[in-house]
mmCIF file of C-alpha atoms in Angstrom:
data_model
loop_
_atom_site.group_PDB
_atom_site.id
_atom_site.type_symbol
_atom_site.label_atom_id
_atom_site.label_comp_id
_atom_site.label_asym_id
_atom_site.label_seq_id
_atom_site.Cartn_x
_atom_site.Cartn_y
_atom_site.Cartn_z
ATOM 1 C CA SER A 3 121.892 117.064 46.783
ATOM 2 C CA LEU A 4 120.248 113.950 45.773
ATOM 3 C CA SER A 5 117.730 114.810 43.021
ATOM 4 C CA ILE A 6 120.869 116.918 41.177
ATOM 5 C CA VAL A 7 122.757 113.585 41.079
ATOM 6 C CA LEU A 8 120.007 111.963 40.233
ATOM 7 C CA SER A 9 119.304 114.637 37.424
ATOM 8 C CA LEU A 10 122.896 114.297 36.287
ATOM 9 C CA ILE A 11 123.086 110.593 36.159
ATOM 10 C CA ARG A 12 119.894 110.705 33.996
ATOM 11 C CA SER A 13 121.402 113.170 31.822
ATOM 12 C CA GLY A 14 124.149 110.874 31.519
ATOM 13 C CA HIS A 15 127.107 112.096 33.313
ATOM 14 C CA ALA A 16 130.069 109.863 34.593
ATOM 15 C CA VAL A 17 129.909 108.862 38.353
ATOM 16 C CA ASP A 18 133.895 108.645 38.467
ATOM 17 C CA VAL A 19 134.793 111.440 37.378
ATOM 18 C CA TYR A 20 137.787 113.307 39.488
ATOM 19 C CA ASP A 21 137.913 116.897 40.984
ATOM 20 C CA SER A 22 141.280 117.386 39.895
ATOM 21 C CA CYS A 23 144.159 116.272 39.024
ATOM 22 C CA VAL A 24 145.813 117.271 42.551
ATOM 23 C CA SER A 25 143.177 115.593 44.916
ATOM 24 C CA ARG A 26 141.690 112.869 42.184
ATOM 25 C CA VAL A 27 138.295 112.715 44.903
ATOM 26 C CA THR A 28 135.385 111.077 43.238
ATOM 27 C CA PRO A 29 132.005 111.749 43.748
ATOM 28 C CA LEU A 30 131.068 108.585 45.629
ATOM 29 C CA MET A 31 134.415 110.017 47.814
ATOM 30 C CA ASP A 32 132.979 113.101 48.344
ATOM 31 C CA ALA A 33 129.629 111.556 49.839
ATOM 32 C CA ILE A 34 131.304 109.265 52.113
ATOM 33 C CA MET A 35 133.490 112.205 53.581
ATOM 34 C CA ASN A 36 130.336 113.908 53.753
ATOM 35 C CA SER A 37 127.929 111.438 55.291
ATOM 36 C CA GLN A 38 125.375 111.347 52.492
ATOM 37 C CA VAL A 39 124.548 107.615 52.554
ATOM 38 C CA GLU A 40 121.683 107.985 49.964
ATOM 39 C CA ILE A 41 123.661 109.774 47.571
ATOM 40 C CA ALA A 42 126.773 107.142 47.804
ATOM 41 C CA ILE A 43 124.264 104.444 47.617
ATOM 42 C CA VAL A 44 123.060 106.243 44.301
ATOM 43 C CA LEU A 45 126.511 106.267 42.833
ATOM 44 C CA ILE A 46 127.156 102.807 43.536
ATOM 45 C CA GLU A 47 124.439 101.757 41.901
ATOM 46 C CA ALA A 48 124.738 103.902 38.600
ATOM 47 C CA GLY A 49 128.127 102.306 38.658
ATOM 48 C CA ALA A 50 131.006 104.338 40.575
ATOM 49 C CA ASP A 51 133.985 101.574 41.261
ATOM 50 C CA LEU A 52 134.681 101.437 45.041
ATOM 51 C CA SER A 53 138.231 100.722 44.236
ATOM 52 C CA THR A 54 139.097 103.840 42.433
ATOM 53 C CA ALA A 55 142.018 105.391 44.141
ATOM 54 C CA ASP A 56 142.465 109.198 45.039
ATOM 55 C CA ILE A 57 146.037 110.844 44.834
ATOM 56 C CA ASN A 58 146.988 108.861 48.517
ATOM 57 C CA GLY A 59 145.825 105.802 46.520
ATOM 58 C CA GLU A 60 142.602 105.530 49.380
ATOM 59 C CA ASN A 61 139.840 104.010 47.701
ATOM 60 C CA ALA A 62 136.240 104.412 49.428
ATOM 61 C CA LEU A 63 136.901 101.983 52.448
ATOM 62 C CA HIS A 64 139.598 104.419 53.628
ATOM 63 C CA TYR A 65 137.417 107.169 53.455
ATOM 64 C CA CYS A 66 134.543 105.231 55.103
ATOM 65 C CA ALA A 67 137.156 104.084 57.953
ATOM 66 C CA ARG A 68 138.132 107.765 58.293
ATOM 67 C CA SER A 69 134.584 109.327 58.779
ATOM 68 C CA GLY A 70 133.856 106.379 61.297
ATOM 69 C CA ASN A 71 130.194 105.966 59.645
ATOM 70 C CA CYS A 72 129.275 101.823 59.709
ATOM 71 C CA ARG A 73 126.186 102.745 58.401
ATOM 72 C CA MET A 74 127.731 103.992 55.773
ATOM 73 C CA LEU A 75 130.236 100.849 55.142
ATOM 74 C CA ARG A 76 127.156 98.654 55.782
ATOM 75 C CA ASN A 77 125.549 100.404 52.956
ATOM 76 C CA ILE A 78 127.976 101.061 50.143
ATOM 77 C CA ILE A 79 129.018 97.159 50.876
ATOM 78 C CA SER A 80 125.828 96.086 50.346
ATOM 79 C CA ALA A 81 125.048 98.414 47.524
ATOM 80 C CA SER A 82 127.952 96.875 45.502
ATOM 81 C CA GLY A 83 126.660 93.578 45.334
ATOM 82 C CA PHE A 84 130.693 92.305 45.602
ATOM 83 C CA ASN A 85 131.579 88.839 46.812
ATOM 84 C CA HIS A 86 133.664 87.640 49.357
ATOM 85 C CA TYR A 87 136.783 87.693 47.357
ATOM 86 C CA GLN A 88 136.358 91.121 45.951
ATOM 87 C CA ILE A 89 135.343 92.315 49.228
ATOM 88 C CA MET A 90 138.872 90.962 50.666
ATOM 89 C CA TYR A 91 140.685 92.484 47.724
ATOM 90 C CA LEU A 92 139.279 95.776 48.070
ATOM 91 C CA SER A 93 139.586 96.258 52.190
ATOM 92 C CA SER A 94 143.182 94.710 51.530
ATOM 93 C CA GLN A 95 144.238 97.673 49.373
ATOM 94 C CA ARG A 96 146.820 100.255 50.891
ATOM 95 C CA SER A 97 147.163 103.458 50.752
ATOM 96 C CA ILE A 98 150.860 105.127 49.686
ATOM 97 C CA LYS A 99 151.602 105.414 53.440
ATOM 98 C CA ARG A 100 151.147 101.579 53.419
ATOM 99 C CA GLN A 101 147.997 101.875 55.559
ATOM 100 C CA LEU A 102 144.924 99.725 54.914
ATOM 101 C CA PRO A 103 141.410 100.889 55.752
ATOM 102 C CA GLU A 104 141.572 99.316 59.206
ATOM 103 C CA ASP A 105 144.614 101.505 59.981
ATOM 104 C CA ILE A 106 143.106 104.894 59.910
ATOM 105 C CA ALA A 107 139.713 103.585 61.412
ATOM 106 C CA ARG A 108 137.983 106.433 63.653
ATOM 107 C CA ASN A 109 136.564 103.678 65.858
ATOM 108 C CA ALA A 110 136.521 100.084 67.333
ATOM 109 C CA MET A 111 133.646 99.446 65.604
ATOM 110 C CA ILE A 112 134.505 100.466 62.364
ATOM 111 C CA LYS A 113 137.902 98.906 63.021
ATOM 112 C CA GLU A 114 136.490 95.370 63.612
ATOM 113 C CA ILE A 115 134.228 95.453 60.579
ATOM 114 C CA LEU A 116 137.079 96.474 58.290
ATOM 115 C CA ILE A 117 139.301 93.651 59.974
ATOM 116 C CA GLY A 118 136.497 91.213 59.305
ATOM 117 C CA LEU A 119 136.034 92.226 55.663
ATOM 118 C CA ARG A 120 139.798 91.723 54.617
ATOM 119 C CA GLU A 121 140.151 88.439 56.678
ATOM 120 C CA MET A 122 136.882 86.826 56.014
ATOM 121 C CA GLY A 123 135.166 88.899 53.415
ATOM 122 C CA ARG A 124 132.126 88.809 55.390
ATOM 123 C CA HIS A 125 129.508 91.293 55.297
ATOM 124 C CA ALA A 126 129.475 94.420 57.221
ATOM 125 C CA PRO A 127 126.653 93.103 60.091
ATOM 126 C CA VAL A 128 123.398 95.069 59.541
ATOM 127 C CA PHE A 129 122.560 96.950 62.613
ATOM 128 C CA SER A 130 119.623 99.027 60.837
ATOM 129 C CA LYS A 131 117.434 99.290 57.616
ATOM 130 C CA VAL A 132 119.485 99.071 54.632
ATOM 131 C CA ILE A 133 117.909 102.227 52.374
ATOM 132 C CA ASP A 134 115.843 101.489 49.180
ATOM 133 C CA THR A 135 116.522 103.168 46.114
ATOM 134 C CA SER A 136 114.513 100.723 44.012
ATOM 135 C CA ASN A 137 112.110 103.677 43.695
ATOM 136 C CA TYR A 138 114.623 105.924 42.237
ATOM 137 C CA ASP A 139 114.588 106.312 38.393
ATOM 138 C CA PHE A 140 118.360 105.632 36.424
#
């Protein structure tokens, strides 16, 4: 629930906590897995780290690739405010199985976007309006 996430952030809870020592999934990864775009954006704007890896060495881009959600990928890249080099670094991180995010992409479009991010650091193309979270009070 977005309202609960906002309430927890306002009360000072950390945004990059792990769910357990077994999986090391963060709230951002959980939001991505469940296609909660608004929650993912709020977490990133509150300081969630896209490069944090789970027990398998997968970061937020791996989770986006697995979900196949282009809208999620586009919005988290935009919300991160990363420059080209940071995007290239993030999209070049390999999991413990030596897989890049593009290697586990669910569809061709997200794979193409991830390859572009890794090779040129260019932002994902915009297909629809980016969510405006400026009205949220942190």
